[in-house]
Tab-separated table of C-alpha atoms in Angstrom:
chain	number	residue	atom	x	y	z
A	1073	LYS	CA	121.478	126.325	114.192
A	1074	ASN	CA	118.836	123.648	113.931
A	1075	GLY	CA	115.976	123.227	116.354
A	1076	ILE	CA	116.570	119.472	116.829
A	1077	ASP	CA	119.667	117.882	115.263
A	1078	LEU	CA	120.268	114.108	115.103
A	1079	TYR	CA	123.410	112.554	113.678
A	1080	ASP	CA	124.058	108.790	113.811
A	1081	SER	CA	121.172	108.523	116.287
A	1082	HIS	CA	118.649	105.724	115.849
A	1083	ASP	CA	115.189	104.687	117.106
A	1084	ASN	CA	114.229	108.064	118.617
A	1085	LYS	CA	110.785	109.662	118.829
A	1086	LEU	CA	110.482	113.422	118.253
A	1087	MET	CA	106.901	114.302	119.126
A	1088	GLY	CA	104.817	117.388	119.878
A	1089	ASN	CA	107.477	120.067	119.430
A	1090	THR	CA	106.921	123.601	118.123
A	1091	ILE	CA	109.953	125.076	116.368
A	1092	ALA	CA	110.224	128.427	114.582
A	1093	GLU	CA	112.844	130.701	113.027
A	1094	MET	CA	115.826	128.322	113.110
A	1095	HIS	CA	118.011	127.140	110.192
A	1096	ASP	CA	116.263	123.748	109.920
A	1097	GLY	CA	113.525	122.760	112.332
A	1098	ILE	CA	114.264	119.025	112.674
A	1099	TYR	CA	117.467	117.806	111.001
A	1100	ILE	CA	118.169	114.061	110.824
A	1101	GLU	CA	121.338	112.721	109.161
A	1102	SER	CA	122.640	109.145	108.941
A	1103	SER	CA	120.069	108.169	111.543
A	1104	HIS	CA	117.592	105.350	111.079
A	1105	ARG	CA	114.104	104.338	112.230
A	1106	ASN	CA	113.287	107.658	113.897
A	1107	THR	CA	109.704	108.888	114.303
A	1108	VAL	CA	108.871	112.575	113.761
A	1109	GLU	CA	105.238	113.048	114.738
A	1110	GLY	CA	102.886	115.882	115.653
A	1111	ASN	CA	105.423	118.702	115.382
A	1112	THR	CA	104.899	122.270	114.117
A	1113	VAL	CA	107.715	123.873	112.106
A	1114	GLU	CA	107.552	127.446	110.798
A	1115	ARG	CA	109.716	130.081	109.106
A	1116	MET	CA	112.898	128.104	108.429
A	1117	ARG	CA	114.938	126.794	105.524
A	1118	TYR	CA	113.676	123.204	105.815
A	1119	GLY	CA	110.980	122.462	108.350
A	1120	ILE	CA	111.929	118.750	108.480
A	1121	HIS	CA	115.175	117.676	106.805
A	1122	CYS	CA	116.195	114.010	106.430
A	1123	MET	CA	119.475	112.984	104.797
A	1124	TYR	CA	120.732	109.417	104.372
A	1125	THR	CA	118.134	107.807	106.595
A	1126	ASP	CA	116.230	104.546	106.345
A	1127	GLY	CA	112.947	103.667	107.970
A	1128	THR	CA	112.113	107.193	109.153
A	1129	ILE	CA	108.457	108.015	109.879
A	1130	ILE	CA	107.288	111.625	109.357
A	1131	ARG	CA	103.664	111.712	110.435
A	1132	ASN	CA	100.995	114.320	111.283
A	1133	ASN	CA	103.332	117.331	111.295
A	1134	THR	CA	102.457	120.860	110.191
A	1135	GLY	CA	104.801	123.238	108.391
A	1136	SER	CA	104.280	126.728	106.994
A	1137	TYR	CA	106.291	129.687	105.665
A	1138	ASN	CA	109.477	127.609	105.335
A	1139	ILE	CA	111.528	127.512	102.144
A	1140	THR	CA	110.647	123.793	102.008
A	1141	GLY	CA	108.277	121.979	104.349
A	1142	ALA	CA	109.935	118.535	104.265
A	1143	MET	CA	113.192	117.743	102.459
A	1144	VAL	CA	113.642	113.969	102.125
A	1145	MET	CA	117.023	113.149	100.545
A	1146	GLY	CA	119.033	109.969	100.151
A	1147	VAL	CA	116.426	107.805	101.880
A	1148	ASN	CA	114.919	104.341	101.626
A	1149	ASP	CA	111.739	102.915	103.142
A	1150	VAL	CA	110.512	106.204	104.614
A	1151	GLU	CA	106.883	106.971	105.495
A	1152	VAL	CA	105.609	110.547	105.100
A	1153	SER	CA	101.912	110.584	105.992
A	1154	GLY	CA	99.171	112.832	107.310
A	1155	ASN	CA	101.286	115.998	107.199
A	1156	SER	CA	100.149	119.499	106.216
A	1157	PHE	CA	102.632	121.772	104.461
A	1158	PHE	CA	101.251	125.095	103.310
A	1159	LYS	CA	102.497	128.506	102.156
A	1160	GLN	CA	106.047	127.481	101.279
A	1161	SER	CA	106.037	129.988	98.426
A	1162	GLU	CA	108.221	133.008	99.142
A	1163	ASN	CA	111.464	131.550	97.744
A	1164	VAL	CA	112.226	130.559	94.145
A	1165	HIS	CA	113.160	127.085	95.467
A	1166	SER	CA	110.112	126.602	97.709
A	1167	GLN	CA	108.332	123.243	97.874
A	1168	GLY	CA	105.838	121.592	100.172
A	1169	ILE	CA	107.491	118.150	100.070
A	1170	LEU	CA	110.801	117.597	98.251
A	1171	LEU	CA	111.995	114.097	97.320
A	1172	PHE	CA	115.589	113.878	96.127
A	1173	ASP	CA	117.228	110.452	95.733
A	1174	ALA	CA	114.302	108.888	97.619
A	1175	HIS	CA	113.436	105.246	97.002
A	1176	ARG	CA	110.869	102.616	98.042
A	1177	SER	CA	109.068	105.119	100.275
A	1178	ARG	CA	105.409	105.992	100.931
A	1179	PHE	CA	103.906	109.478	100.786
A	1180	THR	CA	100.261	109.200	101.792
A	1181	ASP	CA	97.379	111.402	102.948
A	1182	ASN	CA	99.412	114.614	103.027
A	1183	LEU	CA	98.062	118.105	102.287
A	1184	VAL	CA	100.341	120.404	100.296
A	1185	GLU	CA	98.598	123.715	99.746
A	1186	GLY	CA	99.631	127.159	98.533
A	1187	ASN	CA	103.272	126.275	97.855
A	1188	ARG	CA	105.389	127.230	94.849
A	1189	VAL	CA	105.661	123.480	94.101
A	1190	GLY	CA	103.510	121.032	96.050
A	1191	LEU	CA	105.379	117.743	95.439
A	1192	TYR	CA	108.859	117.942	93.910
A	1193	ILE	CA	110.327	114.572	92.875
A	1194	GLU	CA	113.890	114.343	91.518
A	1195	LEU	CA	116.195	111.346	90.936
A	1196	SER	CA	113.717	109.247	92.921
A	1197	SER	CA	112.233	105.854	92.120
A	1198	ASP	CA	109.782	103.187	93.253
A	1199	ASN	CA	107.846	105.455	95.609
A	1200	GLU	CA	104.102	105.291	96.324
A	1201	LEU	CA	102.268	108.634	96.452
A	1202	THR	CA	98.627	108.015	97.331
A	1203	GLY	CA	95.696	109.885	98.822
A	1204	ASN	CA	97.447	113.256	98.900
A	1205	ARG	CA	95.654	116.591	98.446
A	1206	ILE	CA	97.709	118.860	96.184
A	1207	GLU	CA	95.854	122.160	96.186
A	1208	ARG	CA	96.375	125.783	95.140
A	1209	ASN	CA	100.088	125.454	94.428
A	1210	PHE	CA	101.761	127.193	91.485
A	1211	ILE	CA	102.950	123.757	90.281
A	1212	GLY	CA	101.154	120.822	91.836
A	1213	SER	CA	103.725	118.073	91.182
A	1214	GLN	CA	107.042	118.208	89.357
A	1215	PHE	CA	109.104	115.204	88.177
A	1216	ILE	CA	112.755	115.524	87.167
A	1217	GLU	CA	114.704	112.389	86.222
A	1218	ALA	CA	112.261	110.337	88.284
A	1219	SER	CA	111.124	106.843	87.317
A	1220	GLY	CA	109.039	103.956	88.541
A	1221	ASN	CA	106.956	106.051	90.938
A	1222	ARG	CA	103.227	105.458	91.361
A	1223	LEU	CA	100.734	108.276	91.961
A	1224	SER	CA	97.210	107.079	92.602
A	1225	GLY	CA	94.115	108.420	94.300
A	1226	ASN	CA	95.485	111.933	94.721
A	1227	VAL	CA	93.412	115.118	94.367
A	1228	LEU	CA	94.940	117.944	92.323
A	1229	GLN	CA	92.825	121.077	92.370
A	1230	GLY	CA	93.280	124.807	92.116
A	1231	ASN	CA	96.925	124.542	90.992
A	1232	VAL	CA	98.097	126.937	88.273
A	1233	ILE	CA	99.918	124.004	86.637
A	1234	HIS	CA	98.888	120.563	87.883
A	1235	ALA	CA	101.976	118.601	86.826
A	1236	GLU	CA	105.254	118.875	84.938
A	1237	ALA	CA	107.781	116.219	84.004
A	1238	ARG	CA	111.276	116.311	82.515
A	1239	LEU	CA	113.463	113.303	81.666
A	1240	SER	CA	111.079	111.110	83.656
A	1241	ALA	CA	109.809	107.776	82.353
A	1242	ASP	CA	107.838	104.774	83.546
A	1243	ASN	CA	105.959	106.586	86.276
A	1244	GLU	CA	102.390	105.360	86.770
A	1245	LEU	CA	99.632	107.926	87.319
A	1246	ASP	CA	96.309	106.229	87.924
A	1247	GLY	CA	92.964	107.214	89.404
A	1248	ASN	CA	93.897	110.777	90.344
A	1249	PHE	CA	91.393	113.649	90.304
A	1250	TRP	CA	92.376	116.637	88.150
A	1251	ASP	CA	89.888	119.484	88.582
A	1252	SER	CA	90.670	121.098	85.207
A	1253	PHE	CA	90.160	117.897	83.193
A	1254	SER	CA	87.052	117.279	81.110
A	1255	GLY	CA	87.177	113.547	80.534
A	1256	ILE	CA	84.766	111.018	79.088
A	1257	ASP	CA	83.366	108.284	81.307
A	1258	ALA	CA	81.658	106.039	78.760
A	1259	ASP	CA	81.078	103.035	81.042
A	1260	GLY	CA	80.010	104.940	84.170
A	1261	ASP	CA	82.736	103.618	86.473
A	1262	GLY	CA	83.713	107.112	87.639
A	1263	ARG	CA	86.969	107.084	85.659
A	1264	SER	CA	87.646	108.740	82.331
A	1265	GLU	CA	88.545	106.641	79.329
A	1266	LEU	CA	90.707	109.574	78.192
A	1267	THR	CA	93.931	110.224	80.049
A	1268	TYR	CA	95.010	113.566	81.515
A	1269	ALA	CA	97.918	115.081	79.575
A	1270	VAL	CA	100.798	116.249	81.771
A	1271	ASN	CA	102.883	119.170	80.396
């Protein structure tokens, strides 16, 4: 059983709930333009689970000790911002935020900390991932068959492996901070003239 379950339900606001020890905390399928804000989800399969939704807003939620904090699948034009997902690490499939078949969406100002994988991005394209803090995960960010995504202004620190990519092309990584990187800033603009090597 899911804590809150929406199917073919549009333009709802799910705000300020605390949900623990269910199957999924908040499950949204084939439902558009819903707002999920200020909720706490703990000890479940997926804390927040969106499938086949457009225009969903997932903002300022907190998730911990789930298999995956937020699973965002088959979506367009979604906003995931200001969330904190930490300690999703006890399962071999654990992630802080999982994008699968996600397109034209924005993932901004989130904290993913202490997860097995912080940001997992598969079969997803044309997403903006900016201003996120990706800290103390085993793998910070992982790309699989993902293309045309832009990661900029993110902080990656304390991860065992900052980033991995497989069968992923034409993603743009620009202006991120990698704590293990010793770059060269010849012109003093605060950015290295050498690039950080993923994998």
